[in-house]
């Protein structure tokens, strides 16, 4: 073992940890922020610096970083029964209770839940379920998965194939049979003189054309985030889901809502699909499911898919899939508590109460000439920087504008995330009005400093 006592936390972090989704030149220049603990929506680093985390960790720490009820639920379950699986006809009582609760709070009147350790695995699992179903129903060619460019569905080989980001080319992905449709982002993808309604109609036409080209019998499912999260907080164009769902129905293609970010209150309703007025055939959940206090994902099957999959599994006697920690009792106990905290202890109410203030704060920042678009829903939002507002021309990539804004924020005790040319805000649901004001003040200062520095 090397002697590390004399080294900084930063040097130690970089020496022995392989970083993911991290801009390495930035780390070289600025070092790593090593966090030791949190208080409410704040995190505190090894130097004692406090940061308001306007990204809720990674969208998930919606109850803040020191919720006593969640820690107590975890401790109590660790003492009662610290770990188990859900194979071979055995599972914990907590798993049973969480499945019932998830169906109860879902938009489905009945259904079944399958557990994973992450959102990526939940998407992978549902794709495997759809492939399994296709073969069981004697349609082995029904394998193709439709998603959208800019979508984020995770990083495992299948979910990365669903993710519509150019970086997946670095892995030789997507796998065959993954098709990416146009991102329904009206501001960026709309044509000059095209109304939003016409744009939505074009998105629906594209779907029809892709189904006609590929053959409906070759398509296993369509996956969509109600609001695209890691693609840059992109709400669908008006009427999007109402336009595409009838087409998918007509062709017997399941519509899956990837609610990993939207689920459990982020958009102001429990589910993003409720905010946008559609009922999917299945839901993918993770992130806020445990308020970030345990790694867990869930596939929530609506009644029809649940029945068909159950019949298919009975036919061959088992669904040969599962993770060692699927339905982990501590994770389930924490999720039960998190759902209770979000729904019954005022967190969802607070999202609704804070949303007008959030929108007003965003609107104020939109007055800046170098903000091209503000967008979002509930307590998730993005500000997109542009060099020219009229032509929507981005700043040159090598200026790293959003990174500079985020770095300036970090220097002033605010964590927000650069995403392409945008800066993303998705604060914890426990935020107070004063903390929200602090968030916007710090962001406003950073925006002015960076834009003044660039545009002189
Ligand atoms: C984060 C995310 C995932 C992946 O979840 P992991 O737990 O990181 O694997 C999938 N879908 C969406 C919409 C996400 O935001």
Short mmCIF file of N, CA, C and O in Angstrom, two decimals, residues 131-205:
data_model
loop_
_atom_site.label_atom_id
_atom_site.label_comp_id
_atom_site.label_asym_id
_atom_site.label_seq_id
_atom_site.Cartn_x
_atom_site.Cartn_y
_atom_site.Cartn_z
N UNK A 131 -38.29 -9.12 -25.53
CA UNK A 131 -37.72 -10.13 -26.43
C UNK A 131 -38.21 -11.53 -26.04
O UNK A 131 -38.54 -12.36 -26.89
N UNK A 132 -38.27 -11.78 -24.75
CA UNK A 132 -38.77 -13.05 -24.22
C UNK A 132 -40.23 -13.25 -24.64
O UNK A 132 -40.62 -14.32 -25.12
N UNK A 133 -40.99 -12.18 -24.50
CA UNK A 133 -42.41 -12.23 -24.85
C UNK A 133 -42.60 -12.50 -26.35
O UNK A 133 -43.45 -13.30 -26.75
N UNK A 134 -41.77 -11.83 -27.15
CA UNK A 134 -41.89 -12.00 -28.60
C UNK A 134 -41.68 -13.47 -28.98
O UNK A 134 -42.46 -14.04 -29.76
N UNK A 135 -40.68 -14.10 -28.41
CA UNK A 135 -40.41 -15.50 -28.75
C UNK A 135 -41.52 -16.39 -28.20
O UNK A 135 -41.96 -17.33 -28.89
N UNK A 136 -41.98 -16.09 -26.99
CA UNK A 136 -43.04 -16.91 -26.41
C UNK A 136 -44.32 -16.80 -27.24
O UNK A 136 -45.10 -17.74 -27.31
N UNK A 137 -44.53 -15.64 -27.84
CA UNK A 137 -45.75 -15.44 -28.64
C UNK A 137 -45.50 -15.79 -30.10
O UNK A 137 -46.29 -15.40 -30.98
N UNK A 138 -44.39 -16.48 -30.35
CA UNK A 138 -44.09 -16.97 -31.69
C UNK A 138 -43.86 -15.85 -32.70
O UNK A 138 -44.23 -15.98 -33.88
N UNK A 139 -43.29 -14.76 -32.23
CA UNK A 139 -42.93 -13.63 -33.11
C UNK A 139 -41.46 -13.29 -32.88
O UNK A 139 -41.12 -12.19 -32.45
N UNK A 140 -40.54 -14.24 -33.14
CA UNK A 140 -39.13 -14.01 -32.78
C UNK A 140 -38.51 -12.81 -33.49
O UNK A 140 -37.52 -12.27 -33.02
N UNK A 141 -39.11 -12.40 -34.60
CA UNK A 141 -38.53 -11.25 -35.33
C UNK A 141 -38.91 -9.91 -34.68
O UNK A 141 -38.40 -8.86 -35.06
N UNK A 142 -39.77 -9.96 -33.65
CA UNK A 142 -40.20 -8.70 -33.01
C UNK A 142 -39.14 -8.27 -31.99
O UNK A 142 -39.27 -8.51 -30.79
N UNK A 143 -38.08 -7.61 -32.45
CA UNK A 143 -36.92 -7.30 -31.58
C UNK A 143 -36.52 -5.85 -31.54
O UNK A 143 -35.76 -5.43 -30.68
N UNK A 144 -36.96 -5.07 -32.51
CA UNK A 144 -36.42 -3.70 -32.61
C UNK A 144 -36.99 -2.81 -31.51
O UNK A 144 -38.15 -2.94 -31.13
N UNK A 145 -36.13 -1.92 -31.04
CA UNK A 145 -36.51 -0.99 -29.98
C UNK A 145 -36.40 0.43 -30.52
O UNK A 145 -35.35 0.82 -31.05
N UNK A 146 -37.48 1.18 -30.39
CA UNK A 146 -37.47 2.57 -30.83
C UNK A 146 -37.26 3.50 -29.63
O UNK A 146 -37.93 3.35 -28.60
N UNK A 147 -36.34 4.45 -29.79
CA UNK A 147 -36.17 5.53 -28.81
C UNK A 147 -35.92 6.81 -29.60
O UNK A 147 -36.15 6.83 -30.81
N UNK A 148 -35.50 7.87 -28.93
CA UNK A 148 -35.29 9.14 -29.63
C UNK A 148 -33.84 9.59 -29.48
O UNK A 148 -33.18 9.26 -28.51
N UNK A 149 -33.35 10.36 -30.45
CA UNK A 149 -32.02 10.98 -30.32
C UNK A 149 -32.05 11.85 -29.07
O UNK A 149 -33.07 12.47 -28.76
N UNK A 150 -30.91 11.88 -28.37
CA UNK A 150 -30.79 12.69 -27.17
C UNK A 150 -31.41 12.04 -25.93
O UNK A 150 -31.30 12.55 -24.83
N UNK A 151 -32.11 10.91 -26.15
CA UNK A 151 -32.69 10.21 -25.01
C UNK A 151 -31.57 9.68 -24.13
O UNK A 151 -30.47 9.38 -24.61
N UNK A 152 -31.84 9.57 -22.84
CA UNK A 152 -30.89 8.91 -21.94
C UNK A 152 -31.62 7.78 -21.23
O UNK A 152 -32.57 8.02 -20.50
N UNK A 153 -31.19 6.56 -21.49
CA UNK A 153 -31.82 5.41 -20.84
C UNK A 153 -30.82 4.59 -20.04
O UNK A 153 -31.18 3.54 -19.52
N UNK A 154 -29.56 5.04 -19.98
CA UNK A 154 -28.58 4.33 -19.17
C UNK A 154 -27.34 3.93 -19.93
O UNK A 154 -27.13 4.38 -21.06
N UNK A 155 -26.52 3.10 -19.31
CA UNK A 155 -25.16 2.83 -19.80
C UNK A 155 -24.82 1.36 -20.01
O UNK A 155 -23.75 1.05 -20.54
N UNK A 156 -25.64 0.44 -19.55
CA UNK A 156 -25.35 -0.96 -19.85
C UNK A 156 -25.51 -1.16 -21.35
O UNK A 156 -26.08 -0.30 -22.04
N UNK A 157 -25.04 -2.28 -21.90
CA UNK A 157 -24.92 -2.38 -23.36
C UNK A 157 -26.27 -2.16 -24.06
O UNK A 157 -26.34 -1.51 -25.10
N UNK A 158 -27.34 -2.69 -23.48
CA UNK A 158 -28.65 -2.49 -24.10
C UNK A 158 -29.18 -1.08 -23.84
O UNK A 158 -29.63 -0.40 -24.75
N UNK A 159 -29.11 -0.63 -22.58
CA UNK A 159 -29.67 0.70 -22.31
C UNK A 159 -28.83 1.79 -22.98
O UNK A 159 -29.36 2.82 -23.40
N UNK A 160 -27.52 1.56 -23.13
CA UNK A 160 -26.70 2.53 -23.88
C UNK A 160 -27.11 2.54 -25.35
O UNK A 160 -27.07 3.57 -26.01
N UNK A 161 -27.53 1.37 -25.87
CA UNK A 161 -28.00 1.32 -27.25
C UNK A 161 -29.30 2.10 -27.41
O UNK A 161 -29.60 2.62 -28.48
N UNK A 162 -30.08 2.18 -26.33
CA UNK A 162 -31.31 2.96 -26.35
C UNK A 162 -31.01 4.45 -26.22
O UNK A 162 -31.73 5.29 -26.75
N UNK A 163 -29.94 4.77 -25.47
CA UNK A 163 -29.53 6.16 -25.27
C UNK A 163 -29.12 6.75 -26.62
O UNK A 163 -28.35 6.14 -27.35
N UNK A 164 -29.63 7.92 -26.93
CA UNK A 164 -29.36 8.50 -28.26
C UNK A 164 -28.28 9.55 -28.24
O UNK A 164 -28.49 10.68 -28.67
N UNK A 165 -27.10 9.18 -27.73
CA UNK A 165 -26.00 10.14 -27.62
C UNK A 165 -24.83 9.69 -28.48
O UNK A 165 -24.50 8.50 -28.51
N UNK A 166 -24.15 10.67 -29.13
CA UNK A 166 -23.04 10.31 -30.03
C UNK A 166 -21.90 9.58 -29.33
O UNK A 166 -21.21 8.79 -29.96
N UNK A 167 -21.69 9.81 -28.02
CA UNK A 167 -20.55 9.17 -27.36
C UNK A 167 -20.62 7.65 -27.39
O UNK A 167 -19.62 6.97 -27.20
N UNK A 168 -21.80 7.09 -27.62
CA UNK A 168 -21.88 5.63 -27.63
C UNK A 168 -21.16 5.01 -28.81
O UNK A 168 -20.83 3.82 -28.79
N UNK A 169 -20.87 5.84 -29.84
CA UNK A 169 -20.05 5.34 -30.95
C UNK A 169 -18.67 4.90 -30.45
O UNK A 169 -18.05 4.02 -31.04
N UNK A 170 -18.20 5.52 -29.37
CA UNK A 170 -16.88 5.15 -28.85
C UNK A 170 -16.85 3.71 -28.36
O UNK A 170 -15.78 3.15 -28.12
N UNK A 171 -18.02 3.11 -28.18
CA UNK A 171 -18.10 1.71 -27.75
C UNK A 171 -18.58 0.79 -28.88
O UNK A 171 -18.91 -0.37 -28.64
N UNK A 172 -18.71 1.37 -30.08
CA UNK A 172 -19.28 0.56 -31.16
C UNK A 172 -20.75 0.29 -30.96
O UNK A 172 -21.31 -0.69 -31.45
N UNK A 173 -21.42 1.13 -30.23
CA UNK A 173 -22.86 1.00 -29.99
C UNK A 173 -23.59 2.06 -30.82
O UNK A 173 -22.97 3.03 -31.24
N UNK A 174 -24.87 1.94 -31.09
CA UNK A 174 -25.79 0.93 -30.55
C UNK A 174 -25.62 -0.46 -31.16
O UNK A 174 -25.07 -0.61 -32.25
N UNK A 175 -26.12 -1.44 -30.44
CA UNK A 175 -26.27 -2.79 -30.97
C UNK A 175 -27.26 -2.73 -32.14
O UNK A 175 -28.01 -1.77 -32.26
N UNK A 176 -27.29 -3.78 -32.98
CA UNK A 176 -28.29 -3.80 -34.04
C UNK A 176 -29.70 -3.76 -33.44
O UNK A 176 -29.90 -4.18 -32.30
N UNK A 177 -30.66 -3.27 -34.19
CA UNK A 177 -32.07 -3.29 -33.80
C UNK A 177 -32.48 -2.16 -32.87
O UNK A 177 -33.56 -2.18 -32.31
N UNK A 178 -31.61 -1.17 -32.66
CA UNK A 178 -32.00 0.00 -31.87
C UNK A 178 -32.09 1.20 -32.80
O UNK A 178 -31.12 1.55 -33.47
N UNK A 179 -33.28 1.80 -32.85
CA UNK A 179 -33.55 2.86 -33.83
C UNK A 179 -33.89 4.14 -33.09
O UNK A 179 -34.70 4.13 -32.15
N UNK A 180 -33.26 5.24 -33.51
CA UNK A 180 -33.45 6.52 -32.82
C UNK A 180 -34.21 7.50 -33.70
O UNK A 180 -33.74 7.87 -34.77
N UNK A 181 -35.37 7.93 -33.21
CA UNK A 181 -36.19 8.91 -33.94
C UNK A 181 -35.75 10.32 -33.57
O UNK A 181 -34.92 10.53 -32.69
N UNK A 182 -36.34 11.29 -34.23
CA UNK A 182 -35.99 12.69 -33.97
C UNK A 182 -36.39 13.10 -32.55
O UNK A 182 -37.45 12.70 -32.05
N UNK A 183 -35.52 13.88 -31.94
CA UNK A 183 -35.80 14.43 -30.61
C UNK A 183 -36.94 15.46 -30.72
O UNK A 183 -36.85 16.39 -31.52
N UNK A 184 -38.00 15.30 -29.93
CA UNK A 184 -39.16 16.21 -30.09
C UNK A 184 -38.94 17.57 -29.42
O UNK A 184 -39.74 18.01 -28.60
N UNK A 185 -37.83 18.20 -29.77
CA UNK A 185 -37.46 19.49 -29.19
C UNK A 185 -37.78 20.58 -30.21
O UNK A 185 -37.00 20.83 -31.14
N UNK A 186 -38.93 21.21 -30.01
CA UNK A 186 -39.44 22.16 -31.01
C UNK A 186 -38.48 23.31 -31.26
O UNK A 186 -38.21 23.68 -32.40
N UNK A 187 -37.92 23.89 -30.17
CA UNK A 187 -37.04 25.07 -30.33
C UNK A 187 -35.84 24.74 -31.21
O UNK A 187 -35.43 25.54 -32.05
N UNK A 188 -35.25 23.54 -31.02
CA UNK A 188 -34.04 23.20 -31.75
C UNK A 188 -34.34 22.49 -33.08
O UNK A 188 -33.67 22.72 -34.08
N UNK A 189 -35.34 21.64 -33.09
CA UNK A 189 -35.59 20.78 -34.26
C UNK A 189 -36.68 21.32 -35.19
O UNK A 189 -36.83 20.85 -36.31
N UNK A 190 -37.48 22.26 -34.70
CA UNK A 190 -38.54 22.82 -35.53
C UNK A 190 -37.95 23.57 -36.72
O UNK A 190 -36.89 24.17 -36.62
N UNK A 191 -38.65 23.49 -37.87
CA UNK A 191 -38.15 24.19 -39.05
C UNK A 191 -38.63 25.63 -39.04
O UNK A 191 -39.64 25.93 -38.40
N UNK A 192 -37.93 26.50 -39.75
CA UNK A 192 -38.41 27.89 -39.83
C UNK A 192 -39.85 27.89 -40.33
O UNK A 192 -40.18 27.14 -41.25
N UNK A 193 -40.69 28.66 -39.72
CA UNK A 193 -42.10 28.79 -40.11
C UNK A 193 -42.95 27.56 -39.81
O UNK A 193 -44.08 27.46 -40.25
N UNK A 194 -42.38 26.60 -39.09
CA UNK A 194 -43.18 25.43 -38.72
C UNK A 194 -43.80 25.68 -37.34
O UNK A 194 -43.07 25.99 -36.39
N UNK A 195 -45.12 25.59 -37.25
CA UNK A 195 -45.76 25.79 -35.94
C UNK A 195 -45.46 24.58 -35.06
O UNK A 195 -45.07 23.51 -35.55
N UNK A 196 -45.67 24.74 -33.74
CA UNK A 196 -45.42 23.62 -32.83
C UNK A 196 -46.35 22.46 -33.16
O UNK A 196 -45.94 21.29 -33.12
N UNK A 197 -47.59 22.77 -33.51
CA UNK A 197 -48.54 21.70 -33.86
C UNK A 197 -48.07 20.95 -35.11
O UNK A 197 -48.14 19.72 -35.17
N UNK A 198 -47.57 21.70 -36.08
CA UNK A 198 -47.06 21.05 -37.30
C UNK A 198 -45.83 20.20 -36.99
O UNK A 198 -45.65 19.12 -37.57
N UNK A 199 -45.00 20.72 -36.08
CA UNK A 199 -43.81 19.96 -35.68
C UNK A 199 -44.22 18.63 -35.06
O UNK A 199 -43.69 17.56 -35.41
N UNK A 200 -45.17 18.69 -34.12
CA UNK A 200 -45.64 17.45 -33.48
C UNK A 200 -46.21 16.49 -34.53
O UNK A 200 -45.94 15.29 -34.49
N UNK A 201 -46.95 17.03 -35.47
CA UNK A 201 -47.52 16.18 -36.52
C UNK A 201 -46.41 15.53 -37.34
O UNK A 201 -46.50 14.35 -37.73
N UNK A 202 -45.32 16.28 -37.55
CA UNK A 202 -44.19 15.71 -38.30
C UNK A 202 -43.53 14.58 -37.50
O UNK A 202 -43.12 13.55 -38.08
N UNK A 203 -43.43 14.76 -36.17
CA UNK A 203 -42.86 13.69 -35.33
C UNK A 203 -43.72 12.42 -35.46
O UNK A 203 -43.20 11.30 -35.53
N UNK A 204 -45.04 12.61 -35.46
CA UNK A 204 -45.95 11.46 -35.58
C UNK A 204 -45.81 10.80 -36.95
O UNK A 204 -45.79 9.57 -37.06
N UNK A 205 -45.67 11.63 -37.99
CA UNK A 205 -45.50 11.08 -39.34
C UNK A 205 -44.22 10.27 -39.44
O UNK A 205 -44.18 9.20 -40.04
#
